[in-house]
PDB file of C-alpha atoms in Angstrom:
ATOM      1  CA  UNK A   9     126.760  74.271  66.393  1.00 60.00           C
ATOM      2  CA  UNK A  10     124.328  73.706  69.441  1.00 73.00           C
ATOM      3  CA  UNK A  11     125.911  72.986  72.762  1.00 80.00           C
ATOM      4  CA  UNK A  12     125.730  69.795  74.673  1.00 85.00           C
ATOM      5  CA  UNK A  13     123.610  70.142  78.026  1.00 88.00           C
ATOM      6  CA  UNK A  14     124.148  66.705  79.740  1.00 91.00           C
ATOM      7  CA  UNK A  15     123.967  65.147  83.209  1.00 92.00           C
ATOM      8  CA  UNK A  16     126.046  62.548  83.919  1.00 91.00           C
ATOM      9  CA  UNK A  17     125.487  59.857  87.189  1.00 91.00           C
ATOM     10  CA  UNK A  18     128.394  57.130  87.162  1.00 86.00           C
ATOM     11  CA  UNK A  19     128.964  56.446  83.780  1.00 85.00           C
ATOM     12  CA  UNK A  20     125.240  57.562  82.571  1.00 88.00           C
ATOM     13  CA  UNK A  21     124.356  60.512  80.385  1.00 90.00           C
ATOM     14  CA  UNK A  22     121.119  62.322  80.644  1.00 91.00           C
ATOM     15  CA  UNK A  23     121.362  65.079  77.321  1.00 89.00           C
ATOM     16  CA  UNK A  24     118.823  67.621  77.247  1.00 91.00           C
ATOM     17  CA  UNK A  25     117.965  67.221  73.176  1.00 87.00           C
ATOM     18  CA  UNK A  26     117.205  70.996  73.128  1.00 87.00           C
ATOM     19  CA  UNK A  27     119.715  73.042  75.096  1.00 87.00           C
ATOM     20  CA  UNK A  28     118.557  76.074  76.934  1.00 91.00           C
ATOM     21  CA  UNK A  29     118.756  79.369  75.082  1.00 87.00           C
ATOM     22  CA  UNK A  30     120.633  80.735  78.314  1.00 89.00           C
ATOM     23  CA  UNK A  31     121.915  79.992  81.311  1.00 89.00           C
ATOM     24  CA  UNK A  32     122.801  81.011  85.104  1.00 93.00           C
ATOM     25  CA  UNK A  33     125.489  80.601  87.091  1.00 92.00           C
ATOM     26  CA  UNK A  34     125.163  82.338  90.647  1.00 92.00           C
ATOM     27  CA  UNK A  35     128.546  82.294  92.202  1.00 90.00           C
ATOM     28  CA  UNK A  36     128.869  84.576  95.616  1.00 89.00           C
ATOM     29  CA  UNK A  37     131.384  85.208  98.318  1.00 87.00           C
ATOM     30  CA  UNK A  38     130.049  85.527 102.318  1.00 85.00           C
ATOM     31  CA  UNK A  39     131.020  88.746 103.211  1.00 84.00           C
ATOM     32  CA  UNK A  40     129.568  91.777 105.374  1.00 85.00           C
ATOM     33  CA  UNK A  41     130.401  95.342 105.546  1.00 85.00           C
ATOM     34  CA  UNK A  42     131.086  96.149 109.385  1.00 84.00           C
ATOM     35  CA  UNK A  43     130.888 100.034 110.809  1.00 86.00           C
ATOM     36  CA  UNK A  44     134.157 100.794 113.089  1.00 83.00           C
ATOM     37  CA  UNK A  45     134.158 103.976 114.919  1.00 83.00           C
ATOM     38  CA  UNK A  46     137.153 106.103 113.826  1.00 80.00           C
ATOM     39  CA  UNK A  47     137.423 104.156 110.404  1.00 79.00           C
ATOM     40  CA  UNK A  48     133.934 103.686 108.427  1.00 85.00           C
ATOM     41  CA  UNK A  49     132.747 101.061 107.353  1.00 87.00           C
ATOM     42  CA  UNK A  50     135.228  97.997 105.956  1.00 84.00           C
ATOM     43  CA  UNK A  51     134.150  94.706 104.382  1.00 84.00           C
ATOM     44  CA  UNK A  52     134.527  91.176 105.985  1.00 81.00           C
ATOM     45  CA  UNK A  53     135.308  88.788 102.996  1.00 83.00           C
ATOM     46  CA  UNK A  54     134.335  85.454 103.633  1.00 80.00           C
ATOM     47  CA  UNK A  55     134.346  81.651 101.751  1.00 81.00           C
ATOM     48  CA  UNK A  56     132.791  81.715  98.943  1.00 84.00           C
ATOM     49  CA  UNK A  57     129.654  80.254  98.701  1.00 86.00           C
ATOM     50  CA  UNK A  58     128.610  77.619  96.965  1.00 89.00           C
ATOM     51  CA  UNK A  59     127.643  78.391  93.332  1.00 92.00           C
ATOM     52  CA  UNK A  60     124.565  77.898  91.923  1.00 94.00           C
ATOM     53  CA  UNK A  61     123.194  77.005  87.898  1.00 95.00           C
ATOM     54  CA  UNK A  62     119.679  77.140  86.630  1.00 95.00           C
ATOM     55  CA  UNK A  63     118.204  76.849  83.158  1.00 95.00           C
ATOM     56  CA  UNK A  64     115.164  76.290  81.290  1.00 95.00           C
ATOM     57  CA  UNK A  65     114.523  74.185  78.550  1.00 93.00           C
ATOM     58  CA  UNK A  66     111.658  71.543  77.234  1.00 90.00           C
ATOM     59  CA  UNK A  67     111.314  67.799  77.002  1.00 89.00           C
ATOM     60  CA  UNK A  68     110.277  66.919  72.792  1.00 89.00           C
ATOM     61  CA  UNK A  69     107.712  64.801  72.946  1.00 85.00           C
ATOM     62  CA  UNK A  70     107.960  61.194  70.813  1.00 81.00           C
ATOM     63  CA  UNK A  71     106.470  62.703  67.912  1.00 83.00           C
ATOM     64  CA  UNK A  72     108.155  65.895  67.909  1.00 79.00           C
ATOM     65  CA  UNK A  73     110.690  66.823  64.908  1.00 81.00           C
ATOM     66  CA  UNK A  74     112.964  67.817  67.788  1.00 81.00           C
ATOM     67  CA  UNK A  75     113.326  64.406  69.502  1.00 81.00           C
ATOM     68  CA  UNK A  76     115.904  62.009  69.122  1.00 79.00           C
ATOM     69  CA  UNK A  77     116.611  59.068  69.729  1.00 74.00           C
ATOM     70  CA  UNK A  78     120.270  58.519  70.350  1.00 75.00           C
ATOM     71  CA  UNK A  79     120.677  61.692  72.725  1.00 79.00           C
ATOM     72  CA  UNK A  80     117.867  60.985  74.772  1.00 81.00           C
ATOM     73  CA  UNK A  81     115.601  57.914  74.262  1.00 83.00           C
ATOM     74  CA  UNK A  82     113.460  58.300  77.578  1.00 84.00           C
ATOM     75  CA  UNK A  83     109.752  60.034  76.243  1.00 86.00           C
ATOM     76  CA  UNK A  84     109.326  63.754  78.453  1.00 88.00           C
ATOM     77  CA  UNK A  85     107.470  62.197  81.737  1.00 90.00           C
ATOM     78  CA  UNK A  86     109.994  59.285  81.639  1.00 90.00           C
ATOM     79  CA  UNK A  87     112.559  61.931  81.829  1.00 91.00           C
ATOM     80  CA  UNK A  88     111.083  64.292  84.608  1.00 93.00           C
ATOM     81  CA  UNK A  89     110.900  61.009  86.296  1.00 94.00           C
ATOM     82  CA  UNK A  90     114.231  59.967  86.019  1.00 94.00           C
ATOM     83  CA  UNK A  91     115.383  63.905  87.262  1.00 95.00           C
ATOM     84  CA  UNK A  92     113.362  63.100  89.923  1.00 95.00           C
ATOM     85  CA  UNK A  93     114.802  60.679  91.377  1.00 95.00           C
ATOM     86  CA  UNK A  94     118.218  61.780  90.993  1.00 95.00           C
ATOM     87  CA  UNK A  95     116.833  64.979  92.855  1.00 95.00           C
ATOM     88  CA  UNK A  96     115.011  62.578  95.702  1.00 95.00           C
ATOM     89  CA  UNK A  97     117.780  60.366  96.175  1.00 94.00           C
ATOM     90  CA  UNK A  98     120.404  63.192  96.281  1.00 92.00           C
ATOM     91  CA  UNK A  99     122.559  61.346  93.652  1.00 93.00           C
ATOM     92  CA  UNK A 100     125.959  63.332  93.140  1.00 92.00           C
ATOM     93  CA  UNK A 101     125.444  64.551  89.297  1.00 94.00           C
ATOM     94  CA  UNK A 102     128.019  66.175  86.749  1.00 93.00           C
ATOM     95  CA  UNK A 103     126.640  69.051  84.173  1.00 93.00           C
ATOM     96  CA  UNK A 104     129.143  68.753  81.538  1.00 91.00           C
ATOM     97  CA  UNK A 105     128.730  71.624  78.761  1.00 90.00           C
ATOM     98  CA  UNK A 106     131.978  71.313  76.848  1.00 88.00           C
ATOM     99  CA  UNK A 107     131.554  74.447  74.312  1.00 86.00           C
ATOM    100  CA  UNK A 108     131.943  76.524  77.851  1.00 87.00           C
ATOM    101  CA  UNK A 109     134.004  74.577  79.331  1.00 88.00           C
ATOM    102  CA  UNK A 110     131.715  73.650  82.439  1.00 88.00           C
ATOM    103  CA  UNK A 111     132.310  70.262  84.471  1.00 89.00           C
ATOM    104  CA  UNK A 112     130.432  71.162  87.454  1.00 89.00           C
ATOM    105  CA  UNK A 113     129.629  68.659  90.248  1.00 92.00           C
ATOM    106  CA  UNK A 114     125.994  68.878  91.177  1.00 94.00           C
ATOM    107  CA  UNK A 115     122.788  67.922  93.048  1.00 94.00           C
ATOM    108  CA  UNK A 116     119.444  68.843  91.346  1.00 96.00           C
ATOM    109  CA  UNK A 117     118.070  71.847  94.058  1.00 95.00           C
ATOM    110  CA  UNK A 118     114.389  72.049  92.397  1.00 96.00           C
ATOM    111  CA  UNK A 119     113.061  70.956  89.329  1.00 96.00           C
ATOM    112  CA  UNK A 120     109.471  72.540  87.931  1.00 95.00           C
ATOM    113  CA  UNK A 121     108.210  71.199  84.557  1.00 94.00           C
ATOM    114  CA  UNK A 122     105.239  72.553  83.112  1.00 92.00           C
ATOM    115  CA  UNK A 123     102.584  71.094  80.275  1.00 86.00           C
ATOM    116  CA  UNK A 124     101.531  74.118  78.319  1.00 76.00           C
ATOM    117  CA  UNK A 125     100.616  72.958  74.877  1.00 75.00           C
ATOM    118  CA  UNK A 126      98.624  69.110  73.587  1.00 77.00           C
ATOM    119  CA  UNK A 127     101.751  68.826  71.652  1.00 79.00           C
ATOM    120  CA  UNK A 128     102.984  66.746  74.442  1.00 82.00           C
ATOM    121  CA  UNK A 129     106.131  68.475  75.119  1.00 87.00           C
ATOM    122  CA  UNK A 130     107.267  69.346  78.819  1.00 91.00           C
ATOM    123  CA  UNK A 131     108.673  72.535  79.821  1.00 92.00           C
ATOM    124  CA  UNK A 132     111.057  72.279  83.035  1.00 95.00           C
ATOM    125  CA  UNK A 133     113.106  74.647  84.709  1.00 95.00           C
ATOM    126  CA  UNK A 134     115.810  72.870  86.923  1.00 96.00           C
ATOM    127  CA  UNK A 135     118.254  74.621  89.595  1.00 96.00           C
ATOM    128  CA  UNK A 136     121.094  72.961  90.131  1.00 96.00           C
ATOM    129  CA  UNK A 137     123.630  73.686  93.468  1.00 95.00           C
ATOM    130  CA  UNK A 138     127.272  72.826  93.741  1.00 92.00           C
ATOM    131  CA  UNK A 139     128.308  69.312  95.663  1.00 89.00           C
ATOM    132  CA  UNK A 140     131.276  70.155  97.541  1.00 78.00           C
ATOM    133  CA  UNK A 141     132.681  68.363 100.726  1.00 67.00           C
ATOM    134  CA  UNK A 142     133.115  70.364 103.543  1.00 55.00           C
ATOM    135  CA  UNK A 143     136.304  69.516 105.635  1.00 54.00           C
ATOM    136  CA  UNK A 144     137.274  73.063 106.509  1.00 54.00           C
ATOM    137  CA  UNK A 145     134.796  73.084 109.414  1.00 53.00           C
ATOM    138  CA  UNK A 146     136.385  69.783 111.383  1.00 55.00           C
ATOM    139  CA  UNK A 147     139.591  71.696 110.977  1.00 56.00           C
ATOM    140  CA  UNK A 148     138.019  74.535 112.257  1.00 55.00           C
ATOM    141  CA  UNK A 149     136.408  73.194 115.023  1.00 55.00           C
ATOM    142  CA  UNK A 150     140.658  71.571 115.843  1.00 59.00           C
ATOM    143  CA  UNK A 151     142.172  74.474 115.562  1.00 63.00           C
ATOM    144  CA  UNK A 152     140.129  76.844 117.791  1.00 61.00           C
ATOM    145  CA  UNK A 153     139.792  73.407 120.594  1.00 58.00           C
ATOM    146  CA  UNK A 154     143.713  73.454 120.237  1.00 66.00           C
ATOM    147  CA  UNK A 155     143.991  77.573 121.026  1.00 66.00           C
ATOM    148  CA  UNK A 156     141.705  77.911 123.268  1.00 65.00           C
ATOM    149  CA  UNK A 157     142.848  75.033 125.394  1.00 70.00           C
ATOM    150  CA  UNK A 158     146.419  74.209 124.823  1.00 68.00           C
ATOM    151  CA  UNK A 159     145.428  70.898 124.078  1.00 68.00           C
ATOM    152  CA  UNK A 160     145.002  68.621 120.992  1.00 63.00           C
ATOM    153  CA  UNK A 161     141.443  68.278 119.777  1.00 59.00           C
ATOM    154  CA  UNK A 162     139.677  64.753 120.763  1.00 60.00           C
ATOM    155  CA  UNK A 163     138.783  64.900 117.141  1.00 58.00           C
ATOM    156  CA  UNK A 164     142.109  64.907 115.883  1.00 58.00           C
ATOM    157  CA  UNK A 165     143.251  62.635 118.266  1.00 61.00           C
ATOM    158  CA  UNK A 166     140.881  59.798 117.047  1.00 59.00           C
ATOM    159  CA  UNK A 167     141.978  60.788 113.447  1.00 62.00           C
ATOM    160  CA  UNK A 168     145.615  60.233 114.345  1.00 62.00           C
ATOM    161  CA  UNK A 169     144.524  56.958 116.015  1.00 68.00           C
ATOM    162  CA  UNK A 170     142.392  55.984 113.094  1.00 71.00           C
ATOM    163  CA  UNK A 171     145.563  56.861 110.572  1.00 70.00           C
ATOM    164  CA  UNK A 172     147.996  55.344 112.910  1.00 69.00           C
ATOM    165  CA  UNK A 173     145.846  51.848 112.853  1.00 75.00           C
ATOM    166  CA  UNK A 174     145.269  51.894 108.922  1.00 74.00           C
ATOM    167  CA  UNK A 175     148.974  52.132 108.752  1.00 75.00           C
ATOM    168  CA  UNK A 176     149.816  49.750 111.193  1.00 74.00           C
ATOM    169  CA  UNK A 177     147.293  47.391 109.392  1.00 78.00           C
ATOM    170  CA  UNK A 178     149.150  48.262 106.061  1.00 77.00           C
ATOM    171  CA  UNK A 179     152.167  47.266 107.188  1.00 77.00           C
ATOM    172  CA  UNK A 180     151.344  43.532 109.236  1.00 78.00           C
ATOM    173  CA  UNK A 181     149.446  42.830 105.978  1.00 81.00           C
ATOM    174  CA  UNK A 182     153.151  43.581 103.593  1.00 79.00           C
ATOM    175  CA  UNK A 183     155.199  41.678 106.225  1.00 80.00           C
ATOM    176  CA  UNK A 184     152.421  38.774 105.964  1.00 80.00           C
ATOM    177  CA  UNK A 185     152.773  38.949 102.565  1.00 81.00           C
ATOM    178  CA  UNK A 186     156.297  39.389 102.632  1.00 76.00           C
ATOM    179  CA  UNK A 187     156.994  35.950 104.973  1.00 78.00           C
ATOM    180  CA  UNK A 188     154.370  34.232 102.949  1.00 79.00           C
ATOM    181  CA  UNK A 189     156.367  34.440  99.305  1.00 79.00           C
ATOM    182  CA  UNK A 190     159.834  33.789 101.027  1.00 77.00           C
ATOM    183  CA  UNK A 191     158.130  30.538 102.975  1.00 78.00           C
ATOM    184  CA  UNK A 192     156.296  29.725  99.651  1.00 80.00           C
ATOM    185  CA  UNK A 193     159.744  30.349  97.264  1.00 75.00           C
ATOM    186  CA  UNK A 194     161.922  28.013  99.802  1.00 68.00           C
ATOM    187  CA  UNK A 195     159.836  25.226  98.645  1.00 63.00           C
TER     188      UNK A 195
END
């Protein structure tokens, strides 16, 4: 049995009708080997870094044997258009490839397709690179304001303000609602 290469956005599936023979997935860790006098050399391990996937694979044309309708009903420039715009409007995609296990949350890096044959088919080669938020550096940034000073970070000050009033909201709004059903069952 073939795998399934799809993209999902929201709740919509883009399948590739003909998986790629093979795949990459580049996954690396920051790191740099550092000469100390009196010791050698030692490696610095970092984050990792944020992983990578690329694969190549064609578009059937309409008319092609390979093309079906119910996986993928868009014709092969429909389709590079429709990766396009995901890839212009930075849309937050999932690659889902269940025979290896991969649910990887994505934005489409580069995306080459190439016309090589009349049959009409498209050849494309897409790059996909890991979405992942990136709270460690605001953390970061507290932490060494909070050494280095003594003092709590601005930034986390306005966050504890921020959480303090969402709370504080939270709870006028259950009281309101709390007064309103004992005013409304006394009646």
């Amino acid at each position: 049995m073939r795998p399934i290469f799809m993209l999902l956005y929201d709740t919509k599936p883009f399948i590739f009708t003909i998986p790629p023979l093979d795949f990459k997935i580049t996954s690396s860790q920051n790191s740099e080997v550092v000469k100390i006098l009196d010791v050698g050399e030692v490696a610095l391990v970092g984050e990792r870094n944020i992983k990578k996937v690329s694969f190549s694979t064609f578009l059937p044309a309409k008319k092609s044997k390979f093309f079906n309708l119910f996986l993928n009903p868009h014709s092969p420039m429909g389709s590079i258009k429709k990766l396009e715009k995901y890839k212009d409007d930075k849309e937050i995609l999932t690659l889902i490839v269940p025979n290896y296990n991969i649910y990887f949350k994505c934005y489409i890096e580069q995306l080459d397709y190439e016309i090589k044959e009349r049959t009409g088919d498209v050849d494309i080669s897409i790059n996909l690179i890991e979405a992942r938020k990136q709270t460690r550096l605001i953390d970061d940034a507290n932490e060494l304001y909070e050494r280095h000073t003594g003092k709590t970070s601005p930034i986390k000050e306005y966050q504890l303000e921020e959480r303090f009033e969402n709370i504080k909201n939270g709870l006028k709004d259950k009281i309101k609602e709390k007064i309103d059903s004992l005013i409304n069952s006394k009646k």
